Amino acid sequence: MESFILADWLQQRLDAEAGEPAYRQLYRLIRRVILDGRLTAGARLPSSRNLAVDLAIARNTVIQVYEQLAIEGYVNAATGRGTHVADLSQDLIDDPLDKASGETGTQAQPLNRGLSKRGQHLMDRLGFSNRQIGAFMPGIPDVSEFPLKAWVRIQNKQWRRAAPALMSYAPAGGYEPLRQAISEYLSSARSVNSTARQVVMTTGIHQAIDVATRLLCQVGDVVWIEEPSYWGVRNLVLSSGLKAVPISVDQEGMCPTAADFATPPRLIVVTPSHQYPLGMVMSLARRRMLLEYARQNGCWIIEDDYDSEFRFGSRPLPSLQGLDDAGLVLYAGSFSKTLFPGLRVGYLVVPDGLAEAFSGAVAELYREGQLMTQSVLAEFIREGYLTSHIRRVRNLYAGRRTCLIGAIAGRYGDALDIVGEHAGLHLVLALPDYVDDHRVTREAFEAGVVVRPLSNYYLKAGSAKKGLLLGYAGVPVDEIGPAFNILSRVIDAQLLRV
Amino acid sequence: MESFILADWLQQRLDAEAGEPAYRQLYRLIRRVILDGRLTAGARLPSSRNLAVDLAIARNTVIQVYEQLAIEGYVNAATGRGTHVADLSQDLIDDPLDKASGETGTQAQPLNRGLSKRGQHLMDRLGFSNRQIGAFMPGIPDVSEFPLKAWVRIQNKQWRRAAPALMSYAPAGGYEPLRQAISEYLSSARSVNSTARQVVMTTGIHQAIDVATRLLCQVGDVVWIEEPSYWGVRNLVLSSGLKAVPISVDQEGMCPTAADFATPPRLIVVTPSHQYPLGMVMSLARRRMLLEYARQNGCWIIEDDYDSEFRFGSRPLPSLQGLDDAGLVLYAGSFSKTLFPGLRVGYLVVPDGLAEAFSGAVAELYREGQLMTQSVLAEFIREGYLTSHIRRVRNLYAGRRTCLIGAIAGRYGDALDIVGEHAGLHLVLALPDYVDDHRVTREAFEAGVVVRPLSNYYLKAGSAKKGLLLGYAGVPVDEIGPAFNILSRVIDAQLLRV
């Protein structure tokens, strides 16, 4: 903070009349500016002599406060180099509560406040990005193609006659006409068997996973996730105190080993229609095997069907839920890929026996609302805009995909593999194992191109394959070539000459 | 399901050509209709003779399937009384996984799938209601007073020029201009010290509590909550695997005993401005005590400031956050009470040192969006509608409050106490300990009046006081008298004559 002058700030706050000794006031105030980040790690404090003069207090008081702060780890003092603010981030990582045991008196307050271990763990593995638009951000549809005019027209119509009940908290399950519309849409588009009662409105896949783990799992239960898998689900599961067990995938999708089978999980999270991020489709044999294993071992399955609307060439396979006779599959989807991510409307289709519990739990745990948005969406679907929009952008994305594949093939021929190119909003450009795909990602970002490193999607770093996720859905055809040229220069610098 | 005929349904699905034995098919299909709830507890299955004739299969096959289902607990068979669907809800409660150990072979599949213990626990304690509007639903503002025209106008303006970045996932922290507007509003209205960087957008208090527990607490950590307290926070904390410890409140607010102090919690959740649901204001001495205790013991504090804008007569006390020199208070608020609940926009003001972690965690865990809504709200605030709306409805609610107090006093004089009437959107009508306030609530609901039982807000049923929460904010003056007449007849039937 270049404009922050400690002496001025202290001068305005030290109060000779306050009754609190100057030592105590000064200690408290300096500690505060360090803790709240106005003085950051490495910042140099004024010399004790200068600060004493500026504040018109005894120099010994300042020295005493600096020493106390040094003992407690807020500052580092080295003779001749002055007093500098310490790096407190390390304290947050080495569970500061453990240090509290060394406390000796009320004067020496240890810094025993910070993130929990799971909080720090989450911070160390963040997957989200603040950059959402541009070549080749994966997982984002082209929101500029969204039929905004139709949406605004319907939105106006619904809001002008907004009933008070639609402006309050949502009832269990969400807006009934939207649940009905989704049940019908999923029946025809995805062969999902459901009634409106089984469709529980959520804000997206994350909330669907969260409510399912809270209702179906105890803390500590085993959850199977695919390896690799979507970072969001992985980090959410880990942050919820569940034991995430990574299960490898092969060309037929999730592929548990005999060792995996030996410890049945409570919950299995899969992306059978389009494995995320590698893109394979789970074979029918594998689907039947997984359903039978789950049936015999009391497991629940969450089918994350995040983008199956975008399959190029072939028809999408019907959902896993549609094959499920035993009522053990929960089907999760959202409008983030088909319409736009910022909408935050998703759904979870649960077995009928769970409908009441899931509807109630979403209302209870998240205190949802957004009924006006849900009513706009219901009308938008009723007027046919959802299906016509999907049809239109599917063709658009197919053209962009072809263009990107052409650019890759033109540059690398058969030297680098393209994985998972038959569906979805992204493909994976495989890289040799010796390439650091995180480094490629960083350098591409600096050059203005956003990609994601494939190795980031693995729970076990040791088994991670290297590659780049390239999203093409949001990139106009005439930007694909130039952006790929930039990216390929970054990649080339990492490839060994052979 | 009156229209469900099992034999017809089975006839359409049994397939002689399928390769799967008739026994196996029949078993699977009947089990499915029981599990998914089409046949509910107590429903009688057709006799084996009739079903065999209808399906043109051997009667022995049907008998064999019925026996298998009985062994596995799906049906009960008693000679002469026929075969009835069993009550499976009991299995869900007695952790069905425990029963799995009795499994003897693949034929005898136990029903080892159901809600987890914490899921069932949550279901047993649901606090939400599908009824949101009408006398005397507490906690809901009068949404019909919301300046809808101004909102729709601004909404149109913002949507017509919707930038693609506003339609994708939200960046860490949310929409920057809204964070700035909230920081300024809280500074003047609630004496909250913050920069925009410290304001993290959430969907409401629930999400604020959830992210705080994930970042600051380990599973199993102790969290202090007030006794009584808001059911939503209590159930969320319990569902997250934390240990909720109820701390009594007295006239000065949360009042820990020596025994409570002996085990410092990791997190303290308080409503200092207006205790929920009893309505007292935490005294300055108690605030200082709580801050000092938290400072010395490494606790974090969440200040839930859900409705402090509505204080009648006196000025609201400044926030606890404004008193906090040590950077240990997280201040949570929302627009649910000031604007409308369905909006789902809230905020968490965190110490500067936590700003980056909390912004990132919200983006990561919930994958938020709703930037368009946030941009509409930012403009709504900028044009002055938030403050003018609060000023207007505060007067309106004050009139309704006076009217309700008059109706109570007119009926009961000093016989029943009114608690917490100086602020907020509800008051508490105290009832004698011998009255079952759940029963009053049920009977009032049947008579068309919504209230909430005070005892429901206590974690420990034994110490629960009896009473009714009566919301007045959403009830026009001319409806208050008639609704209270209905309610008082229900109450009178429970009061002993003295």
Tab-separated table of C-alpha atoms in Angstrom, chain A residues 67-371:
chain	number	residue	atom	x	y	z
A	67	GLU	CA	10.453	-6.637	20.739
A	68	GLN	CA	7.096	-8.032	21.781
A	69	LEU	CA	5.948	-8.186	18.166
A	70	ALA	CA	9.201	-9.935	17.227
A	71	ILE	CA	8.763	-12.542	19.990
A	72	GLU	CA	5.272	-13.235	18.736
A	73	GLY	CA	6.447	-13.562	15.158
A	74	TYR	CA	4.741	-10.542	13.634
A	75	VAL	CA	8.024	-8.842	12.738
A	76	ASN	CA	11.642	-9.784	12.186
A	77	ALA	CA	14.332	-7.582	13.686
A	78	ALA	CA	17.989	-7.824	12.684
A	79	THR	CA	20.614	-5.424	13.998
A	80	GLY	CA	21.506	-2.855	11.370
A	81	ARG	CA	18.783	-3.932	8.929
A	82	GLY	CA	15.778	-2.518	10.754
A	83	THR	CA	12.468	-4.147	11.660
A	84	HIS	CA	10.432	-5.827	8.926
A	85	VAL	CA	6.961	-7.345	8.839
A	86	ALA	CA	7.187	-11.153	8.925
A	87	ASP	CA	5.664	-13.483	6.364
A	88	LEU	CA	2.604	-14.713	8.211
A	89	SER	CA	1.366	-16.955	5.412
A	90	GLN	CA	3.719	-19.682	6.634
A	91	ASP	CA	2.011	-19.618	10.013
A	92	LEU	CA	-1.287	-20.275	8.343
A	93	ILE	CA	0.077	-23.394	6.691
A	94	ASP	CA	1.817	-24.890	9.751
A	95	ASP	CA	-1.401	-25.215	11.693
A	96	PRO	CA	-0.937	-22.253	14.018
A	97	LEU	CA	-3.104	-23.899	16.665
A	98	ASP	CA	-0.260	-26.342	17.281
A	99	LYS	CA	1.943	-23.433	18.242
A	100	ALA	CA	-0.501	-22.236	20.857
A	101	SER	CA	0.841	-24.812	23.270
A	102	GLY	CA	3.994	-22.745	23.637
A	103	GLU	CA	2.056	-19.844	25.059
A	104	THR	CA	3.482	-18.591	28.352
A	105	GLY	CA	1.354	-15.652	29.453
A	106	THR	CA	-1.308	-13.195	28.459
A	107	GLN	CA	1.273	-10.707	27.195
A	108	ALA	CA	2.617	-13.141	24.614
A	109	GLN	CA	-0.418	-13.799	22.452
A	110	PRO	CA	0.457	-16.332	19.781
A	111	LEU	CA	-0.968	-15.966	16.306
A	112	ASN	CA	-3.300	-18.903	16.789
A	113	ARG	CA	-5.843	-17.838	14.266
A	114	GLY	CA	-5.772	-18.775	10.609
A	115	LEU	CA	-7.210	-21.076	8.024
A	116	SER	CA	-8.005	-24.629	9.038
A	117	LYS	CA	-5.914	-27.389	7.470
A	118	ARG	CA	-8.683	-28.239	5.025
A	119	GLY	CA	-9.049	-24.524	4.253
A	120	GLN	CA	-5.364	-24.222	3.472
A	121	HIS	CA	-5.504	-27.458	1.502
A	122	LEU	CA	-8.272	-25.963	-0.622
A	123	MET	CA	-6.286	-22.763	-1.149
A	124	ASP	CA	-3.305	-24.799	-2.345
A	125	ARG	CA	-5.374	-26.511	-5.032
A	126	LEU	CA	-7.701	-23.832	-6.392
A	127	GLY	CA	-8.896	-24.687	-9.892
A	128	PHE	CA	-11.070	-21.711	-10.818
A	129	SER	CA	-9.909	-18.816	-12.975
A	130	ASN	CA	-10.940	-15.176	-12.950
A	131	ARG	CA	-10.422	-15.107	-16.709
A	132	GLN	CA	-13.503	-16.595	-18.351
A	133	ILE	CA	-13.522	-15.322	-21.903
A	134	GLY	CA	-11.124	-15.782	-24.818
A	135	ALA	CA	-9.063	-18.435	-26.636
A	136	PHE	CA	-8.838	-21.221	-25.387
A	137	MET	CA	-10.729	-21.050	-22.087
A	138	PRO	CA	-12.284	-24.529	-21.688
A	139	GLY	CA	-15.756	-25.255	-20.373
A	140	ILE	CA	-17.339	-21.961	-21.381
A	141	PRO	CA	-19.941	-21.741	-24.176
A	142	ASP	CA	-20.113	-18.732	-26.478
A	143	VAL	CA	-22.337	-16.513	-24.354
A	144	SER	CA	-22.373	-13.826	-27.033
A	145	GLU	CA	-24.486	-16.225	-29.133
A	146	PHE	CA	-27.154	-16.446	-26.445
A	147	PRO	CA	-30.553	-15.137	-27.685
A	148	LEU	CA	-30.459	-12.171	-25.366
A	149	LYS	CA	-33.348	-10.314	-26.985
A	150	ALA	CA	-35.779	-13.180	-26.464
A	151	TRP	CA	-34.564	-13.604	-22.897
A	152	VAL	CA	-35.000	-9.910	-22.075
A	153	ARG	CA	-38.475	-9.915	-23.598
A	154	ILE	CA	-39.569	-12.914	-21.513
A	155	GLN	CA	-37.830	-11.529	-18.440
A	156	ASN	CA	-39.813	-8.312	-18.781
A	157	LYS	CA	-43.060	-10.168	-19.171
A	158	GLN	CA	-42.446	-12.305	-16.080
A	159	TRP	CA	-41.173	-9.469	-13.880
A	160	ARG	CA	-43.976	-7.071	-14.718
A	161	ARG	CA	-46.431	-9.538	-13.221
A	162	ALA	CA	-44.122	-10.841	-10.483
A	163	ALA	CA	-46.219	-12.563	-7.831
A	164	PRO	CA	-45.006	-11.992	-4.247
A	165	ALA	CA	-44.583	-15.752	-3.794
A	166	LEU	CA	-41.974	-15.736	-6.583
A	167	MET	CA	-39.953	-13.069	-4.776
A	168	SER	CA	-39.582	-14.984	-1.531
A	169	TYR	CA	-37.632	-18.122	-0.680
A	170	ALA	CA	-38.173	-21.041	-3.034
A	171	PRO	CA	-40.447	-23.894	-1.990
A	172	ALA	CA	-38.941	-27.375	-1.727
A	173	GLY	CA	-37.774	-28.505	-5.166
A	174	GLY	CA	-38.023	-25.138	-6.905
A	175	TYR	CA	-40.405	-23.669	-9.477
A	176	GLU	CA	-42.850	-26.413	-10.428
A	177	PRO	CA	-43.376	-25.521	-14.145
A	178	LEU	CA	-39.602	-25.500	-14.674
A	179	ARG	CA	-39.263	-28.915	-13.015
A	180	GLN	CA	-41.957	-30.181	-15.374
A	181	ALA	CA	-40.234	-28.663	-18.422
A	182	ILE	CA	-36.883	-30.170	-17.434
A	183	SER	CA	-38.413	-33.601	-16.835
A	184	GLU	CA	-39.857	-33.522	-20.355
A	185	TYR	CA	-36.694	-32.176	-21.938
A	186	LEU	CA	-34.508	-34.831	-20.273
A	187	SER	CA	-36.898	-37.572	-21.254
A	188	SER	CA	-36.630	-36.767	-24.952
A	189	ALA	CA	-33.037	-35.500	-25.087
A	190	ARG	CA	-31.343	-37.837	-22.608
A	191	SER	CA	-33.720	-40.788	-22.040
A	192	VAL	CA	-33.932	-39.855	-18.372
A	193	ASN	CA	-36.960	-41.434	-16.636
A	194	SER	CA	-38.517	-38.992	-14.219
A	195	THR	CA	-41.564	-37.137	-13.054
A	196	ALA	CA	-41.407	-33.427	-12.172
A	197	ARG	CA	-41.423	-34.442	-8.512
A	198	GLN	CA	-38.011	-36.099	-8.941
A	199	VAL	CA	-36.446	-32.974	-10.471
A	200	VAL	CA	-34.850	-30.859	-7.736
A	201	MET	CA	-33.674	-27.411	-8.808
A	202	THR	CA	-30.103	-26.512	-7.832
A	203	THR	CA	-27.673	-23.747	-8.706
A	204	GLY	CA	-25.496	-26.216	-10.608
A	205	ILE	CA	-23.387	-29.354	-10.355
A	206	HIS	CA	-21.526	-28.144	-7.261
A	207	GLN	CA	-24.691	-27.777	-5.216
A	208	ALA	CA	-25.977	-31.109	-6.530
A	209	ILE	CA	-22.829	-32.878	-5.300
A	210	ASP	CA	-22.890	-31.015	-2.004
A	211	VAL	CA	-26.478	-31.890	-1.115
A	212	ALA	CA	-25.960	-35.500	-2.190
A	213	THR	CA	-22.917	-35.918	0.042
A	214	ARG	CA	-24.710	-34.319	2.994
A	215	LEU	CA	-27.775	-36.530	2.622
A	216	LEU	CA	-26.157	-39.795	1.585
A	217	CYS	CA	-22.676	-39.779	3.133
A	218	GLN	CA	-21.213	-39.536	6.587
A	219	VAL	CA	-18.016	-37.552	7.047
A	220	GLY	CA	-15.132	-39.890	6.223
A	221	ASP	CA	-17.087	-42.014	3.732
A	222	VAL	CA	-15.329	-43.140	0.566
A	223	VAL	CA	-16.345	-41.418	-2.689
A	224	TRP	CA	-15.078	-42.663	-6.037
A	225	ILE	CA	-14.146	-39.951	-8.499
A	226	GLU	CA	-12.670	-40.415	-11.931
A	227	GLU	CA	-8.932	-39.925	-12.443
A	228	PRO	CA	-8.624	-37.422	-14.050
A	229	SER	CA	-11.781	-35.507	-13.149
A	230	TYR	CA	-13.245	-32.026	-12.853
A	231	TRP	CA	-11.282	-30.098	-10.203
A	232	GLY	CA	-14.473	-28.493	-8.865
A	233	VAL	CA	-16.050	-31.770	-7.800
A	234	ARG	CA	-12.780	-33.094	-6.440
A	235	ASN	CA	-12.094	-30.042	-4.293
A	236	LEU	CA	-15.674	-29.861	-3.071
A	237	VAL	CA	-15.602	-33.524	-2.013
A	238	LEU	CA	-12.253	-33.096	-0.256
A	239	SER	CA	-13.399	-29.915	1.472
A	240	SER	CA	-16.445	-31.793	2.793
A	241	GLY	CA	-14.366	-34.240	4.827
A	242	LEU	CA	-14.996	-37.168	2.479
A	243	LYS	CA	-12.356	-39.600	1.290
A	244	ALA	CA	-12.002	-39.132	-2.469
A	245	VAL	CA	-10.599	-42.260	-4.111
A	246	PRO	CA	-9.385	-41.709	-7.692
A	247	ILE	CA	-10.431	-44.464	-10.124
A	248	SER	CA	-8.554	-44.679	-13.441
A	249	VAL	CA	-10.343	-44.348	-16.740
A	250	ASP	CA	-9.629	-46.251	-19.941
A	251	GLN	CA	-11.221	-46.052	-23.383
A	252	GLU	CA	-14.521	-47.363	-21.942
A	253	GLY	CA	-14.618	-44.862	-19.073
A	254	MET	CA	-14.245	-45.431	-15.316
A	255	CYS	CA	-12.316	-48.663	-14.817
A	256	PRO	CA	-12.013	-49.848	-11.206
A	257	THR	CA	-9.363	-52.448	-10.374
A	258	ALA	CA	-9.899	-55.501	-8.166
A	259	ALA	CA	-8.327	-53.522	-5.330
A	260	ASP	CA	-10.829	-50.712	-5.892
A	261	PHE	CA	-13.746	-53.148	-5.867
A	262	ALA	CA	-12.614	-54.552	-2.529
A	263	THR	CA	-13.641	-51.364	-0.704
A	264	PRO	CA	-17.091	-50.344	-1.922
A	265	PRO	CA	-17.593	-46.582	-1.836
A	266	ARG	CA	-20.702	-44.911	-0.519
A	267	LEU	CA	-20.958	-42.735	-3.624
A	268	ILE	CA	-19.594	-42.899	-7.178
A	269	VAL	CA	-19.338	-39.719	-9.249
A	270	VAL	CA	-19.055	-40.367	-12.991
A	271	THR	CA	-19.312	-38.548	-16.318
A	272	PRO	CA	-20.450	-41.457	-18.525
A	273	SER	CA	-21.648	-39.437	-21.531
A	274	HIS	CA	-18.431	-37.492	-21.961
A	275	GLN	CA	-15.651	-38.170	-19.493
A	276	TYR	CA	-14.313	-34.947	-18.072
A	277	PRO	CA	-11.766	-33.918	-19.178
A	278	LEU	CA	-10.639	-36.733	-21.532
A	279	GLY	CA	-13.889	-37.087	-23.462
A	280	MET	CA	-14.441	-40.846	-23.825
A	281	VAL	CA	-17.943	-42.335	-23.644
A	282	MET	CA	-18.579	-45.093	-21.088
A	283	SER	CA	-19.350	-48.354	-22.874
A	284	LEU	CA	-22.641	-50.149	-22.338
A	285	ALA	CA	-20.828	-53.098	-20.743
A	286	ARG	CA	-19.087	-50.787	-18.282
A	287	ARG	CA	-22.368	-49.056	-17.484
A	288	ARG	CA	-24.064	-52.373	-16.718
A	289	MET	CA	-21.105	-53.478	-14.614
A	290	LEU	CA	-21.128	-50.242	-12.604
A	291	LEU	CA	-24.890	-50.388	-12.001
A	292	GLU	CA	-24.718	-54.016	-10.882
A	293	TYR	CA	-21.746	-53.376	-8.597
A	294	ALA	CA	-23.524	-50.401	-7.052
A	295	ARG	CA	-26.696	-52.431	-6.616
A	296	GLN	CA	-24.882	-55.270	-4.886
A	297	ASN	CA	-22.794	-53.046	-2.660
A	298	GLY	CA	-25.209	-50.345	-1.592
A	299	CYS	CA	-23.514	-47.516	-3.471
A	300	TRP	CA	-25.179	-44.428	-4.863
A	301	ILE	CA	-24.123	-43.104	-8.268
A	302	ILE	CA	-24.115	-39.461	-9.357
A	303	GLU	CA	-24.185	-39.135	-13.135
A	304	ASP	CA	-22.685	-35.747	-13.985
A	305	ASP	CA	-24.077	-35.064	-17.456
A	306	TYR	CA	-22.615	-31.604	-17.842
A	307	ASP	CA	-22.409	-31.146	-21.623
A	308	SER	CA	-23.816	-34.179	-23.430
A	309	GLU	CA	-25.911	-31.928	-25.672
A	310	PHE	CA	-22.777	-31.209	-27.676
A	311	ARG	CA	-21.874	-34.370	-29.545
A	312	PHE	CA	-20.738	-33.991	-33.117
A	313	GLY	CA	-21.560	-36.549	-35.767
A	314	SER	CA	-23.031	-39.368	-33.683
A	315	ARG	CA	-26.134	-39.328	-31.480
A	316	PRO	CA	-25.430	-39.075	-27.767
A	317	LEU	CA	-25.753	-42.304	-25.779
A	318	PRO	CA	-28.776	-42.342	-23.492
A	319	SER	CA	-28.128	-41.496	-19.869
A	320	LEU	CA	-26.942	-43.992	-17.279
A	321	GLN	CA	-30.032	-43.033	-15.278
A	322	GLY	CA	-32.213	-44.433	-18.056
A	323	LEU	CA	-30.574	-47.863	-17.627
A	324	ASP	CA	-31.039	-47.882	-13.871
A	325	ASP	CA	-33.734	-50.273	-12.687
A	326	ALA	CA	-32.742	-50.204	-9.042
A	327	GLY	CA	-33.196	-46.501	-8.305
A	328	LEU	CA	-29.600	-45.782	-7.392
A	329	VAL	CA	-28.561	-43.163	-9.965
A	330	LEU	CA	-28.842	-39.424	-9.293
A	331	TYR	CA	-28.642	-37.490	-12.550
A	332	ALA	CA	-27.100	-33.986	-12.365
A	333	GLY	CA	-27.123	-31.359	-15.082
A	334	SER	CA	-27.198	-27.602	-15.573
A	335	PHE	CA	-27.795	-24.878	-18.138
A	336	SER	CA	-24.255	-23.542	-17.776
A	337	LYS	CA	-23.073	-25.093	-21.043
A	338	THR	CA	-26.309	-24.980	-23.035
A	339	LEU	CA	-27.268	-21.384	-22.128
A	340	PHE	CA	-24.774	-19.415	-20.027
A	341	PRO	CA	-22.805	-20.183	-16.849
A	342	GLY	CA	-23.796	-17.018	-14.991
A	343	LEU	CA	-27.429	-18.156	-14.979
A	344	ARG	CA	-26.711	-20.596	-12.122
A	345	VAL	CA	-29.605	-22.928	-12.722
A	346	GLY	CA	-29.066	-26.663	-12.527
A	347	TYR	CA	-31.050	-29.720	-11.556
A	348	LEU	CA	-30.684	-33.052	-9.859
A	349	VAL	CA	-33.005	-35.880	-10.873
A	350	VAL	CA	-33.252	-38.251	-7.921
A	351	PRO	CA	-34.960	-41.642	-7.464
A	352	ASP	CA	-38.555	-41.111	-6.429
A	353	GLY	CA	-37.887	-42.384	-2.919
A	354	LEU	CA	-35.364	-39.580	-2.377
A	355	ALA	CA	-37.411	-36.772	-3.934
A	356	GLU	CA	-38.848	-35.430	-0.721
A	357	ALA	CA	-35.551	-35.559	1.169
A	358	PHE	CA	-33.579	-33.822	-1.564
A	359	SER	CA	-36.204	-31.140	-2.192
A	360	GLY	CA	-36.350	-30.393	1.521
A	361	ALA	CA	-32.609	-30.438	2.040
A	362	VAL	CA	-31.926	-27.942	-0.760
A	363	ALA	CA	-34.537	-25.577	0.676
A	364	GLU	CA	-33.114	-26.046	4.177
A	365	LEU	CA	-29.377	-25.960	3.562
A	366	TYR	CA	-29.099	-23.269	0.902
A	367	ARG	CA	-32.332	-21.328	1.477
A	368	GLU	CA	-32.776	-20.942	-2.252
A	369	GLY	CA	-34.796	-18.321	-4.098
A	370	GLN	CA	-34.333	-17.210	-7.710
A	371	LEU	CA	-37.877	-18.247	-8.572
